[in-house]
Every structure is written in structure tokens, then in C-alpha cells.
CSV table of C-alpha atoms in Angstrom, one decimal:
chain,number,residue,atom,x,y,z
A,16,UNK,CA,-13.2,-11.4,-15.4
A,17,UNK,CA,-11.5,-14.4,-17.0
A,18,UNK,CA,-12.9,-17.9,-16.5
A,19,UNK,CA,-11.1,-21.1,-15.6
A,20,UNK,CA,-12.0,-22.7,-18.9
A,21,UNK,CA,-10.7,-19.9,-21.0
A,22,UNK,CA,-7.7,-21.1,-23.1
A,23,UNK,CA,-6.4,-17.5,-23.2
A,24,UNK,CA,-5.0,-17.9,-19.7
A,25,UNK,CA,-1.2,-17.5,-19.8
A,26,UNK,CA,-0.6,-20.6,-17.6
A,27,UNK,CA,-2.0,-22.5,-14.7
A,28,UNK,CA,-2.3,-20.0,-11.8
A,29,UNK,CA,-0.4,-20.3,-8.5
A,30,UNK,CA,-0.5,-17.8,-5.7
A,31,UNK,CA,2.2,-18.0,-3.0
A,32,UNK,CA,1.8,-16.3,0.4
A,33,UNK,CA,4.8,-15.2,2.3
A,34,UNK,CA,4.7,-15.4,6.1
A,35,UNK,CA,2.3,-12.8,7.5
A,36,UNK,CA,0.3,-12.5,4.2
A,37,UNK,CA,-2.0,-15.5,4.8
A,38,UNK,CA,-5.1,-13.5,5.6
A,39,UNK,CA,-5.1,-11.2,2.5
A,40,UNK,CA,-3.9,-14.1,0.3
A,41,UNK,CA,-6.9,-16.2,1.4
A,42,UNK,CA,-9.2,-13.3,0.4
A,43,UNK,CA,-7.5,-13.0,-3.0
A,44,UNK,CA,-7.9,-16.7,-3.5
A,45,UNK,CA,-11.6,-16.6,-2.7
A,46,UNK,CA,-12.2,-13.8,-5.2
A,47,UNK,CA,-10.2,-15.5,-7.9
A,48,UNK,CA,-12.4,-18.6,-7.5
A,49,UNK,CA,-15.5,-16.5,-7.5
A,50,UNK,CA,-14.5,-14.7,-10.7
A,51,UNK,CA,-14.0,-17.9,-12.6
A,52,UNK,CA,-16.7,-20.2,-13.9
A,53,UNK,CA,-17.6,-23.1,-11.6
A,54,UNK,CA,-15.5,-21.6,-8.8
A,55,UNK,CA,-17.4,-23.7,-6.1
A,56,UNK,CA,-15.8,-26.8,-7.6
A,57,UNK,CA,-12.4,-25.1,-8.3
A,58,UNK,CA,-9.5,-25.9,-6.1
A,59,UNK,CA,-7.6,-23.2,-4.3
A,60,UNK,CA,-5.0,-21.4,-6.3
A,61,UNK,CA,-2.7,-21.1,-3.3
A,62,UNK,CA,0.6,-23.0,-3.6
A,63,UNK,CA,2.0,-23.7,-0.1
A,64,UNK,CA,5.6,-23.0,0.9
A,65,UNK,CA,7.4,-22.8,4.1
A,66,UNK,CA,10.8,-21.3,5.2
A,67,UNK,CA,12.1,-23.2,8.2
A,68,UNK,CA,14.9,-21.7,10.3
A,69,UNK,CA,17.9,-23.5,11.7
A,70,UNK,CA,19.0,-22.7,15.3
A,71,UNK,CA,21.7,-20.4,13.9
A,72,UNK,CA,19.1,-18.2,12.2
A,73,UNK,CA,19.9,-19.6,8.7
A,74,UNK,CA,16.9,-20.6,6.6
A,75,UNK,CA,15.7,-22.3,3.4
A,76,UNK,CA,12.5,-22.4,1.4
A,77,UNK,CA,10.6,-25.6,0.5
A,78,UNK,CA,7.7,-25.5,-2.0
A,79,UNK,CA,5.1,-28.2,-1.3
A,80,UNK,CA,3.5,-28.4,-4.7
A,81,UNK,CA,4.7,-28.1,-8.3
A,82,UNK,CA,4.8,-24.8,-10.0
A,83,UNK,CA,6.4,-26.0,-13.3
A,84,UNK,CA,4.9,-24.0,-16.1
A,85,UNK,CA,2.7,-22.0,-13.8
A,86,UNK,CA,2.0,-18.3,-13.8
A,87,UNK,CA,3.2,-17.6,-10.2
A,88,UNK,CA,2.3,-14.6,-8.1
A,89,UNK,CA,4.1,-14.1,-4.8
A,90,UNK,CA,2.2,-12.0,-2.2
A,91,UNK,CA,4.7,-10.4,0.2
A,92,UNK,CA,4.8,-7.9,3.1
A,93,UNK,CA,8.4,-6.7,3.7
A,94,UNK,CA,7.2,-4.7,6.8
A,95,UNK,CA,5.4,-7.4,8.9
A,96,UNK,CA,7.1,-7.1,12.2
A,97,UNK,CA,4.5,-9.4,13.8
A,98,UNK,CA,6.3,-12.4,12.5
A,99,UNK,CA,9.1,-13.9,14.6
A,100,UNK,CA,11.8,-16.6,14.4
A,101,UNK,CA,14.2,-18.1,16.9
A,102,UNK,CA,18.0,-17.7,16.7
A,103,UNK,CA,20.2,-19.2,19.4
A,104,UNK,CA,17.0,-19.7,21.4
A,105,UNK,CA,16.1,-16.0,21.3
A,106,UNK,CA,12.9,-14.8,19.7
A,107,UNK,CA,13.5,-12.2,17.0
A,108,UNK,CA,11.1,-10.1,15.0
A,109,UNK,CA,11.5,-10.3,11.3
A,110,UNK,CA,12.9,-7.2,9.7
A,111,UNK,CA,12.4,-6.0,6.1
A,112,UNK,CA,15.8,-7.5,5.3
A,113,UNK,CA,14.7,-10.9,6.8
A,114,UNK,CA,11.5,-10.9,4.6
A,115,UNK,CA,13.5,-9.9,1.6
A,116,UNK,CA,15.9,-12.8,2.0
A,117,UNK,CA,12.9,-15.2,2.3
A,118,UNK,CA,11.5,-13.7,-0.9
A,119,UNK,CA,14.7,-14.6,-2.7
A,120,UNK,CA,14.7,-18.0,-1.1
A,121,UNK,CA,11.2,-18.6,-2.6
A,122,UNK,CA,12.4,-17.4,-6.1
A,123,UNK,CA,15.4,-19.7,-5.8
A,124,UNK,CA,13.3,-22.7,-4.8
A,125,UNK,CA,11.1,-22.1,-7.9
A,126,UNK,CA,14.4,-22.5,-9.8
A,127,UNK,CA,13.2,-21.0,-13.0
A,128,UNK,CA,10.5,-23.7,-13.5
A,129,UNK,CA,7.6,-21.2,-13.5
A,130,UNK,CA,6.5,-19.9,-16.9
A,131,UNK,CA,6.1,-16.4,-15.5
A,132,UNK,CA,6.9,-14.9,-12.0
A,133,UNK,CA,5.3,-11.8,-10.6
A,134,UNK,CA,6.0,-10.3,-7.2
A,135,UNK,CA,3.2,-8.4,-5.5
A,136,UNK,CA,5.0,-6.2,-3.1
A,137,UNK,CA,2.5,-3.5,-1.9
A,138,UNK,CA,5.0,-1.4,0.1
A,139,UNK,CA,8.2,-1.4,-1.9
A,140,UNK,CA,11.3,-2.7,0.0
A,141,UNK,CA,13.7,0.1,0.7
A,142,UNK,CA,11.3,2.4,-1.3
A,143,UNK,CA,12.4,5.4,0.7
A,144,UNK,CA,16.0,4.9,-0.2
A,145,UNK,CA,15.3,5.5,-3.9
A,146,UNK,CA,17.8,8.2,-4.7
A,147,UNK,CA,21.3,9.3,-3.8
A,148,UNK,CA,21.7,12.6,-2.1
A,149,UNK,CA,25.2,11.9,-0.7
A,150,UNK,CA,27.8,9.1,-0.8
A,151,UNK,CA,25.2,6.5,0.2
A,152,UNK,CA,23.6,3.2,-1.0
A,153,UNK,CA,20.8,2.9,-3.5
A,154,UNK,CA,19.0,0.0,-1.8
A,155,UNK,CA,15.7,0.0,-3.7
A,156,UNK,CA,17.4,0.1,-7.1
A,157,UNK,CA,19.7,-2.7,-6.1
A,158,UNK,CA,16.8,-4.9,-4.8
A,159,UNK,CA,14.8,-4.4,-8.0
A,160,UNK,CA,17.8,-5.3,-10.2
A,161,UNK,CA,18.5,-8.4,-8.0
A,162,UNK,CA,14.9,-9.6,-8.3
A,163,UNK,CA,14.8,-9.2,-12.1
A,164,UNK,CA,18.2,-11.0,-12.4
A,165,UNK,CA,16.7,-13.9,-10.4
A,166,UNK,CA,13.9,-14.2,-13.0
A,167,UNK,CA,11.1,-12.0,-11.8
A,168,UNK,CA,9.0,-10.9,-14.8
A,169,UNK,CA,6.9,-8.2,-13.2
A,170,UNK,CA,6.7,-6.3,-9.9
A,171,UNK,CA,3.4,-4.8,-8.7
A,172,UNK,CA,3.6,-2.2,-6.0
A,173,UNK,CA,1.1,0.3,-4.5
A,174,UNK,CA,1.5,4.1,-4.1
A,175,UNK,CA,5.3,3.9,-4.4
A,176,UNK,CA,7.2,6.6,-2.5
A,177,UNK,CA,8.8,7.5,-5.8
A,178,UNK,CA,7.8,5.4,-8.8
A,179,UNK,CA,10.8,6.7,-10.8
A,180,UNK,CA,12.9,4.1,-9.1
A,181,UNK,CA,11.6,1.7,-11.8
A,182,UNK,CA,14.2,3.4,-14.1
A,183,UNK,CA,16.6,0.9,-12.4
A,184,UNK,CA,14.9,-1.9,-14.4
A,185,UNK,CA,13.8,-0.2,-17.6
A,186,UNK,CA,13.4,-3.4,-19.6
A,187,UNK,CA,11.3,-5.2,-17.0
A,188,UNK,CA,7.7,-4.9,-15.7
A,189,UNK,CA,6.9,-2.5,-12.9
A,190,UNK,CA,3.4,-1.4,-12.1
A,191,UNK,CA,2.6,1.2,-9.5
A,192,UNK,CA,-1.0,0.9,-8.5
A,193,UNK,CA,-3.0,3.7,-7.0
A,194,UNK,CA,-5.3,3.2,-4.0
A,195,UNK,CA,-7.3,6.4,-4.8
A,196,UNK,CA,-10.6,4.8,-5.8
A,197,UNK,CA,-10.8,2.5,-2.7
A,198,UNK,CA,-9.9,5.4,-0.4
A,199,UNK,CA,-12.6,7.7,-1.8
A,200,UNK,CA,-15.2,4.9,-1.7
A,201,UNK,CA,-14.2,4.1,2.0
A,202,UNK,CA,-14.6,7.8,2.9
A,203,UNK,CA,-18.0,8.0,1.4
A,204,UNK,CA,-19.1,5.0,3.4
A,205,UNK,CA,-17.5,6.0,6.7
A,206,UNK,CA,-18.5,9.6,6.5
A,207,UNK,CA,-21.8,9.8,4.7
A,208,UNK,CA,-22.1,13.6,5.0
A,209,UNK,CA,-18.8,14.3,3.3
A,210,UNK,CA,-19.3,16.8,0.5
A,211,UNK,CA,-17.0,16.8,-2.6
A,212,UNK,CA,-17.7,20.5,-3.1
A,213,UNK,CA,-14.6,22.7,-3.3
A,214,UNK,CA,-16.3,25.3,-1.0
A,215,UNK,CA,-16.6,22.6,1.7
A,216,UNK,CA,-13.6,20.3,1.3
A,217,UNK,CA,-10.0,20.8,0.4
A,218,UNK,CA,-7.1,18.4,-0.4
A,219,UNK,CA,-3.8,18.9,1.4
A,220,UNK,CA,-0.3,17.5,0.6
A,221,UNK,CA,1.8,17.2,3.8
A,222,UNK,CA,5.0,17.9,1.9
A,223,UNK,CA,6.3,18.8,-1.6
A,224,UNK,CA,7.3,15.2,-2.3
A,225,UNK,CA,3.7,14.1,-2.1
A,226,UNK,CA,2.2,16.8,-4.4
A,227,UNK,CA,1.7,14.5,-7.4
A,228,UNK,CA,-0.4,12.1,-5.3
A,229,UNK,CA,-2.5,14.9,-3.8
A,230,UNK,CA,-2.9,16.6,-7.2
A,231,UNK,CA,-4.6,13.4,-8.5
A,232,UNK,CA,-7.1,13.5,-5.6
A,233,UNK,CA,-7.7,17.2,-6.3
A,234,UNK,CA,-8.2,16.7,-10.0
A,235,UNK,CA,-10.6,13.7,-9.9
A,236,UNK,CA,-12.7,15.2,-7.1
A,237,UNK,CA,-12.6,18.8,-8.4
A,238,UNK,CA,-11.3,20.2,-5.1
A,239,UNK,CA,-8.8,22.9,-4.4
A,240,UNK,CA,-5.3,21.9,-3.4
A,241,UNK,CA,-3.0,23.1,-0.6
A,242,UNK,CA,0.5,22.1,0.5
A,243,UNK,CA,2.8,22.2,3.5
A,244,UNK,CA,6.5,22.3,2.9
A,245,UNK,CA,9.0,21.2,5.5
A,246,UNK,CA,11.6,23.8,6.6
A,247,UNK,CA,14.5,21.7,7.7
A,248,UNK,CA,17.8,22.4,9.5
A,249,UNK,CA,20.4,21.2,7.0
A,250,UNK,CA,23.3,21.9,9.4
A,251,UNK,CA,22.7,18.8,11.5
A,252,UNK,CA,21.6,15.2,10.9
A,253,UNK,CA,19.4,13.2,13.3
A,254,UNK,CA,18.6,9.6,12.7
A,255,UNK,CA,20.0,9.8,9.2
A,256,UNK,CA,18.0,12.9,8.1
A,257,UNK,CA,17.8,16.7,8.6
A,258,UNK,CA,15.3,17.5,11.3
A,259,UNK,CA,12.2,19.5,10.5
A,260,UNK,CA,12.1,22.9,12.2
A,261,UNK,CA,8.6,24.0,10.9
A,262,UNK,CA,5.8,23.3,8.4
A,263,UNK,CA,4.7,26.2,6.3
A,264,UNK,CA,1.4,26.3,4.4
A,265,UNK,CA,0.7,27.3,0.8
A,266,UNK,CA,-2.9,27.4,-0.4
A,267,UNK,CA,-6.4,28.7,0.1
A,268,UNK,CA,-8.0,29.1,3.5
A,269,UNK,CA,-9.2,25.9,5.2
A,270,UNK,CA,-11.6,27.7,7.6
A,271,UNK,CA,-14.8,25.8,8.0
A,272,UNK,CA,-13.8,23.1,5.5
A,273,UNK,CA,-13.2,19.4,5.8
A,274,UNK,CA,-9.6,18.5,5.0
A,275,UNK,CA,-8.2,15.5,3.2
A,276,UNK,CA,-4.5,14.9,4.0
A,277,UNK,CA,-3.0,12.6,1.4
A,278,UNK,CA,0.2,10.7,2.1
A,279,UNK,CA,1.8,7.4,1.0
A,280,UNK,CA,2.7,6.2,4.5
A,281,UNK,CA,2.6,6.9,8.2
A,282,UNK,CA,5.9,6.1,9.9
A,283,UNK,CA,6.0,7.8,13.3
A,284,UNK,CA,3.1,10.1,12.3
A,285,UNK,CA,4.6,13.2,13.9
A,286,UNK,CA,4.5,15.2,10.7
A,287,UNK,CA,0.9,14.5,9.8
A,288,UNK,CA,-0.2,15.1,13.3
A,289,UNK,CA,1.6,18.4,13.5
A,290,UNK,CA,-0.1,19.4,10.2
A,291,UNK,CA,-3.5,18.3,11.5
A,292,UNK,CA,-3.1,20.4,14.6
A,293,UNK,CA,-2.1,23.5,12.5
A,294,UNK,CA,-5.1,22.9,10.2
A,295,UNK,CA,-7.5,22.9,13.2
A,296,UNK,CA,-5.8,26.1,14.5
A,297,UNK,CA,-6.6,27.6,11.1
A,298,UNK,CA,-10.2,26.7,11.5
A,299,UNK,CA,-10.6,23.4,9.6
A,300,UNK,CA,-13.8,21.6,10.3
A,301,UNK,CA,-12.7,18.0,10.2
A,302,UNK,CA,-9.3,16.4,9.3
A,303,UNK,CA,-9.2,13.1,7.5
A,304,UNK,CA,-5.9,11.3,6.8
A,305,UNK,CA,-5.4,9.0,3.9
A,306,UNK,CA,-2.3,6.8,3.6
A,307,UNK,CA,-1.8,3.4,1.9
A,308,UNK,CA,0.6,2.2,4.6
A,309,UNK,CA,0.1,2.7,8.3
A,310,UNK,CA,3.3,1.6,10.1
A,311,UNK,CA,2.7,3.5,13.3
A,312,UNK,CA,6.3,2.9,14.3
A,313,UNK,CA,6.1,4.9,17.5
A,314,UNK,CA,2.7,3.5,18.7
A,315,UNK,CA,-0.8,4.9,18.7
A,316,UNK,CA,-0.8,7.1,21.8
A,317,UNK,CA,-0.2,10.4,19.9
A,318,UNK,CA,-3.0,9.5,17.5
A,319,UNK,CA,-5.3,8.8,20.4
A,320,UNK,CA,-4.5,12.2,21.9
A,321,UNK,CA,-5.0,13.9,18.6
A,322,UNK,CA,-8.4,12.3,18.2
A,323,UNK,CA,-9.4,13.1,21.7
A,324,UNK,CA,-8.4,16.7,21.1
A,325,UNK,CA,-10.4,16.9,17.9
A,326,UNK,CA,-7.4,17.3,15.7
A,327,UNK,CA,-8.1,14.3,13.5
A,328,UNK,CA,-11.4,12.6,12.8
A,329,UNK,CA,-10.5,9.5,10.8
A,330,UNK,CA,-7.3,7.8,9.5
A,331,UNK,CA,-7.7,5.6,6.4
A,332,UNK,CA,-5.1,2.9,5.7
A,333,UNK,CA,-5.1,-0.3,3.7
A,334,UNK,CA,-4.7,-3.9,4.6
A,335,UNK,CA,-1.8,-4.2,2.2
A,336,UNK,CA,0.7,-4.5,5.1
A,337,UNK,CA,0.6,-5.7,8.7
A,338,UNK,CA,-1.6,-3.8,11.1
A,339,UNK,CA,-0.9,-3.9,14.8
A,340,UNK,CA,-3.9,-5.6,16.6
A,341,UNK,CA,-4.6,-2.5,18.8
A,342,UNK,CA,-5.3,-0.5,15.7
A,343,UNK,CA,-8.7,-2.2,15.2
A,344,UNK,CA,-9.9,-1.0,18.6
A,345,UNK,CA,-9.5,2.6,17.7
A,346,UNK,CA,-12.5,4.7,16.8
A,347,UNK,CA,-10.5,6.9,14.5
A,348,UNK,CA,-9.2,4.0,12.4
A,349,UNK,CA,-10.7,2.9,9.1
A,350,UNK,CA,-9.3,0.0,7.1
A,351,UNK,CA,-9.5,-0.1,3.3
A,352,UNK,CA,-9.6,-3.6,1.9
A,353,UNK,CA,-7.5,-4.1,-1.2
A,354,UNK,CA,-7.8,-7.9,-1.6
A,355,UNK,CA,-10.5,-7.8,-4.4
A,356,UNK,CA,-8.5,-5.2,-6.3
A,357,UNK,CA,-5.3,-7.4,-6.2
A,358,UNK,CA,-7.4,-10.4,-7.3
A,359,UNK,CA,-8.7,-8.5,-10.3
A,360,UNK,CA,-5.1,-7.5,-11.2
A,361,UNK,CA,-3.9,-11.1,-11.0
A,362,UNK,CA,-6.9,-12.5,-12.9
A,363,UNK,CA,-6.5,-9.9,-15.7
A,364,UNK,CA,-2.7,-10.5,-16.0
A,365,UNK,CA,-3.1,-14.3,-15.9
A,366,UNK,CA,-5.3,-13.9,-19.1
A,367,UNK,CA,-2.7,-11.5,-20.7
A,368,UNK,CA,-5.2,-8.7,-20.8
A,369,UNK,CA,-4.4,-5.0,-20.2
A,370,UNK,CA,-4.5,-3.5,-16.8
A,371,UNK,CA,-4.2,0.1,-17.9
A,372,UNK,CA,-7.7,0.9,-16.8
A,373,UNK,CA,-7.1,-0.6,-13.4
A,374,UNK,CA,-3.9,1.4,-12.9
A,375,UNK,CA,-5.7,4.7,-13.7
A,376,UNK,CA,-9.0,4.7,-11.8
A,377,UNK,CA,-10.4,8.1,-13.0
A,378,UNK,CA,-13.4,6.6,-14.7
A,379,UNK,CA,-14.4,4.5,-11.8
A,380,UNK,CA,-14.1,7.5,-9.4
A,381,UNK,CA,-16.3,9.5,-11.8
A,382,UNK,CA,-18.9,6.8,-11.8
A,383,UNK,CA,-18.7,6.6,-8.0
A,384,UNK,CA,-19.3,10.4,-7.6
A,385,UNK,CA,-22.2,10.2,-10.0
A,386,UNK,CA,-23.7,7.4,-8.0
A,387,UNK,CA,-23.2,9.3,-4.7
A,388,UNK,CA,-24.8,12.5,-6.2
A,389,UNK,CA,-27.8,10.5,-7.4
A,390,UNK,CA,-28.3,8.8,-4.0
A,391,UNK,CA,-28.2,12.2,-2.2
A,392,UNK,CA,-30.6,13.8,-4.6
A,393,UNK,CA,-33.0,10.9,-4.3
A,394,UNK,CA,-32.5,10.7,-0.5
């Protein structure tokens, strides 16, 4: 890691937490101070801001400390519905649009005084509206262009729904970071008897769109790969999309094997639970779900039932976005902490060093597997 006395630092470091990101930002700040020499005497890197609301619902941003000439990193969660504000005396939950407006207010308050400005947006705002299939808006591309035009130098996101949306800002920084290493490490800790033998474990993509993500897991772990594809009814539209009529499986038999379902996010969770049920009907031993972002838009009851029925064993999601409090009480839930990883990215970038090896974790996964094999042989 870089140290605080190193003159190669790009600029004095400032980390700004948007509302709802205070917990993970505090962890990131702790790691940053730990990485750097004399961290016990080092002041916090957090720059405090607040976005007060008027009674009408309008708002503004106020930055409490100077950021002139600083290397600024804004930590944001566009999907934190646990944050509220009052409008005309009525309590309202903040929507992704509300968070996005606050992000722009922060950038506007900085007023171009920062030397470099990076937005750490783990789940990309409007990331699912990344391409045009009819006469419709291209919200993600518009948002990226808007942020760049406001002076954002780089955007860091995690497990993007489709990273090709970066083509909207081809001359600006856009880093799509994988959570693969942390997920595999968490699995090995939570399920000590897991075997990364292709005769005992298989990787499954829940749809054709997630194949690239699942292929990476399959390749680095040396496991076989299967896929479900969604048979949709294209004659009707429900809630803005064509409803799924059935999931069809392509791949080797899952009978007697542990199954790793790899996805980028859980929204309602209906698709992944349908697939988990079908996998158990096909004789799968245990089903583990891996997803960077657990939204659980329709609550946890269906997951509780699936766990009780033995259809899922564990669900792994990160702390990159807001998690509803009830989630931590669930036996099937496993949280994957990404705060140290983000702090390493920030520390490396602040010293103008390459993050290529951090974006592609194949070598670290290989070392982890070697370590696990050695422990099992000695154990």
C-alpha cells in the first residue's frame, strides 16, 4: 500500500460519504489509515457534507471542509431506500432518482475545486436500462455522460449489469470491479466442506445475459458450467417487460452436486428461486446463490420458505448497498464485506498506480485455492 509520506500521492485524499453509506465509509477510512505509515496519528480522510431539505422537498449540498486540490472519492448507494426525508410534512423514502440528484449536488458544491473526482457507485444507477430495445430512454448512458460533463474523472462500479454501457463515455474512466474473489473466499469460510471438484460442484448461470459472469467463476475454479434460459411471452408486457413462461436448462447433470448460481443482483428473487427449486428436483445436493446486490424488493418470505424446504442453503451478497435489517437474522444469509477492497482501490489510485491486478482477481483466486488445498491435506 502507499504511505502518507509518499510524495507520489496524486493529491491530499478526501472521502465523502453520501447518506446511507456512513458505515462502509467508516470502514474504508479505517483501512486507509491502517495502510499508511503512522495511521494511528493520521486524521480521518472523511470529508463531511450534508444535504438539507426544505419543506417543499427541494435540497442543497453543503461541504463542511475544504476539498481544494484534493483527490476526492464519493461513496454512494443509489438504492438505499432506508433513508427518508420530509416533504410537506410527509415522510418519503429516497428513491434512486433522489440519491442521484444528491450526488449531483455534491459535485456541484465541489465546484471544480478538486484536483480529481472519482465516484464509487457499486450498483450502477439505471444500470438495467443500459440499451434500447424499443422507443425508450437510455437512462444509464445519459447519467454517465451527465456525471462526466460535471467534472467526474472516473467512475468505479461493481459487477455491472452490462459493462458495455461505458461506451457512452469512451474518453473517461470507468472501472467495473469483480466480486469473485471475495465471494469464493466467503464460501470457503461459511461452507468448509465445499469441494471445488467438477465432479462435486457445478456453476450455473440463471440466464443467458449472465453467462460471462458465470463463465469466469467456472474458468477460475475449473468447474463445469450450466445455464438456464428464459422462455418469455413476447406477445404481452407486464410491469414493463415480457413475462417469463418457463426456465429451460442447458448443461451437464447436477445430480448429487453442489450448485453455485451466479447472478449480478436479486430484485424480487423469483427467477433464482424458481431455478433453485428446479435444480433440487433434478437432484442437486445443495444450492448456493451468489449475487453482488441483494435488493429483495418483495421481502424475504419466499427465501425463508425456500430455505425451509431445502431448496437453497446459502445466499451470499455484499455490503455494497443497503441491506434491510431483517436480513441479518436469516440463517441462510451470508454477507461479503467489500470495504477493504474499496480502500485498496482508493489507496492505489491516489498514488497513481495501476489497479489492473485488482480488477482481474484470477491470481488471488489461484493462491486461495492452493491455500485451501494445502489446509485440507494437512488437516
